[in-house]
C-alpha positions as a printed Julia matrix, in Angstrom:
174×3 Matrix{Float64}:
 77.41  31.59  26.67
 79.02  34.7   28.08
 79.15  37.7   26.23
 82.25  39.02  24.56
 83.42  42.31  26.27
 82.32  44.43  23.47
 79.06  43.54  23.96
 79.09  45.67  26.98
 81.09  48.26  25.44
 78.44  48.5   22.89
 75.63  48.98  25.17
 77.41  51.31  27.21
 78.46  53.49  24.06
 74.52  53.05  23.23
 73.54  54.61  26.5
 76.06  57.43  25.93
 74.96  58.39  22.82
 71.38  58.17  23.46
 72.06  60.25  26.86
 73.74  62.96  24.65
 70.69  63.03  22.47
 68.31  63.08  25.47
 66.64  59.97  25.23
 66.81  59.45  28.66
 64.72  56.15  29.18
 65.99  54.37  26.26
 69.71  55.33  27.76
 69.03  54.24  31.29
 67.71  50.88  29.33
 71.12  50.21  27.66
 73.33  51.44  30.89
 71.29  48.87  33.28
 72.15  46.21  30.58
 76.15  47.46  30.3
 76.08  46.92  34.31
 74.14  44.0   34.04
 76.98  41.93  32.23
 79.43  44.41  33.96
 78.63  45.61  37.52
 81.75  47.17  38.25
 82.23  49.63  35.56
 82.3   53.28  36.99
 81.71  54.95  33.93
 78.15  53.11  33.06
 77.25  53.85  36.7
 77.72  57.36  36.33
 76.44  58.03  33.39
 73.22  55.81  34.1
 72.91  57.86  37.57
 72.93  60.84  35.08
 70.26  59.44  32.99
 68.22  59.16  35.74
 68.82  62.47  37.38
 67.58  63.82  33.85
 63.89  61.58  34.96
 64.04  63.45  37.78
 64.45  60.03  39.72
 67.07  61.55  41.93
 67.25  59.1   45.07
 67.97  56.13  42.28
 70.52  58.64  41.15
 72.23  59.63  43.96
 72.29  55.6   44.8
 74.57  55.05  41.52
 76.88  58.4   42.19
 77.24  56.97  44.96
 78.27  53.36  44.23
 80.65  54.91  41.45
 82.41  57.05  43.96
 83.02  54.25  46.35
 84.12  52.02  43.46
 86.34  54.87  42.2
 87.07  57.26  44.58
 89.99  58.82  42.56
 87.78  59.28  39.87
 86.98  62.82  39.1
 83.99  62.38  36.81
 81.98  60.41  39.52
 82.31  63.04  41.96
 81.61  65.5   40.12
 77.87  63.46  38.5
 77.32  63.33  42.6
 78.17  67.26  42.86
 75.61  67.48  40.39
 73.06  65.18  41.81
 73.71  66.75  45.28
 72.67  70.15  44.48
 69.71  69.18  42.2
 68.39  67.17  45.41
 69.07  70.91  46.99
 71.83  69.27  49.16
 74.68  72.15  48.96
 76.56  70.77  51.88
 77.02  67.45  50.08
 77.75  68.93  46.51
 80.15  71.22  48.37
 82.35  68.27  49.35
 81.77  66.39  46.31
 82.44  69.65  44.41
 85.74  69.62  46.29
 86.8   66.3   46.41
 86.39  67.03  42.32
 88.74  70.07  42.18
 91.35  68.08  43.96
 91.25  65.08  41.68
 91.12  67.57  38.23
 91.21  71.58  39.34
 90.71  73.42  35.54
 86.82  72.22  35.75
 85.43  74.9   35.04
 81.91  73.59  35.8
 82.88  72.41  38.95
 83.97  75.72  40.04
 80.64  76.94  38.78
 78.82  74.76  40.69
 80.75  75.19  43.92
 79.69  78.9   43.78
 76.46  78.06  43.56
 76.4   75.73  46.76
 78.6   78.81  48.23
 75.91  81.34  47.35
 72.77  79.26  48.55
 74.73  78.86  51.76
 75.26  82.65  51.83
 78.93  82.26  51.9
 79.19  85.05  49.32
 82.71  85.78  49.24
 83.62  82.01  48.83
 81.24  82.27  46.15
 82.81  84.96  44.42
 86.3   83.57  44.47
 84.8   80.42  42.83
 83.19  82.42  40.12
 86.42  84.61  39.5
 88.8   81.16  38.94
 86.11  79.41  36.93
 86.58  83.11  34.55
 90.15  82.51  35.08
 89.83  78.75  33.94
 87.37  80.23  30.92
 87.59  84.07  30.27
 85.16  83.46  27.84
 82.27  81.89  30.12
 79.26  84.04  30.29
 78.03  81.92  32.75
 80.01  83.06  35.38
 80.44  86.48  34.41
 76.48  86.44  35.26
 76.9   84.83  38.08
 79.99  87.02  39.52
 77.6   89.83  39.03
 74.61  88.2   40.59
 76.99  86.93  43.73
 78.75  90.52  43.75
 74.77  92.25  44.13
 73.98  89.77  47.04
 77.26  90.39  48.63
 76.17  93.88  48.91
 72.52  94.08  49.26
 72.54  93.77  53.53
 68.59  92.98  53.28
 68.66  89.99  51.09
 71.93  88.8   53.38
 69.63  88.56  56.08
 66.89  87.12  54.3
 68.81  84.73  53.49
 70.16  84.05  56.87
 66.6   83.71  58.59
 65.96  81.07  55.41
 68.85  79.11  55.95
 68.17  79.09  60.39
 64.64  78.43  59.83
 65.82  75.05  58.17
 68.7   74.28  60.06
């Protein structure tokens, strides 16, 4: 017989938990199951591509950010788990949009604004950077993360030599 809806409620509470006590496999274990018996829910998606960004299988990752995004594209926690998957697969330009797309949907993430200064920085858009570090201390006056990282932006902002180190980087890439 079918399963009651709990049942998937319970593994998908299961994978939570065991993703918040970073016991990755045994969470991406109880998240397949939850979307198993129900392949639509958003939330299992993204949190199983998160489990799996944690094994460092990012393409299987990005597949499930994905999927959740198209499934919920007003929802502000999927974009921001394929921000997050975006830059750890070093793809700034996507995690910029998805960082974006994020801030629209819910704009007091602090994280989010984190993040989108980091994409800004490794694309040596400094001052875009900077503003993104100054609202996330806006959002969080407390955040020692981006008081760090308003410094660190504010020293490559200045320093002319690692601007154009970074410049030939970035062209030899492109």
């Amino acid at each position: 017989g079918a399963l009651a809806p709990r049942s998937v409620d319970a593994f998908h509470l299961l994978g939570m938990a065991q993703l918040l006590q970073k016991a990755y496999q045994p969470a991406v274990f109880a998240l397949r199951t939850a979307l198993r018996l129900s392949p639509e829910r958003v939330d299992s998606m993204v949190s199983l591509g998160a489990a799996l960004a944690e094994l460092e299988q990012l393409d299987e990752a990005l597949s499930w950010h994905e999927k959740a995004v198209a499934a919920a594209p007003d929802d502000a926690a999927a974009h921001a788990a394929l921000a997050v998957t975006l830059r750890r697969r070093l793809d700034s330009v996507g995690s910029i949009a998805a960082c974006r797309r994020t801030l629209e949907l819910t704009p007091n993430r602090t994280d989010i604004w984190l993040l989108l200064g980091s994409n800004l920085g490794a694309a040596g858009r400094f001052q875009e950077a900077e503003a993104c570090y100054r609202k996330a201390l806006s959002l969080n006056p407390d955040s020692a993360e981006a008081r760090r990282d308003l410094a660190t932006i504010g020293r490559q902002a200045a320093d002319p030599d690692e601007i154009g180190l970074l410049r030939s980087t970035l062209d030899n890439q492109a």
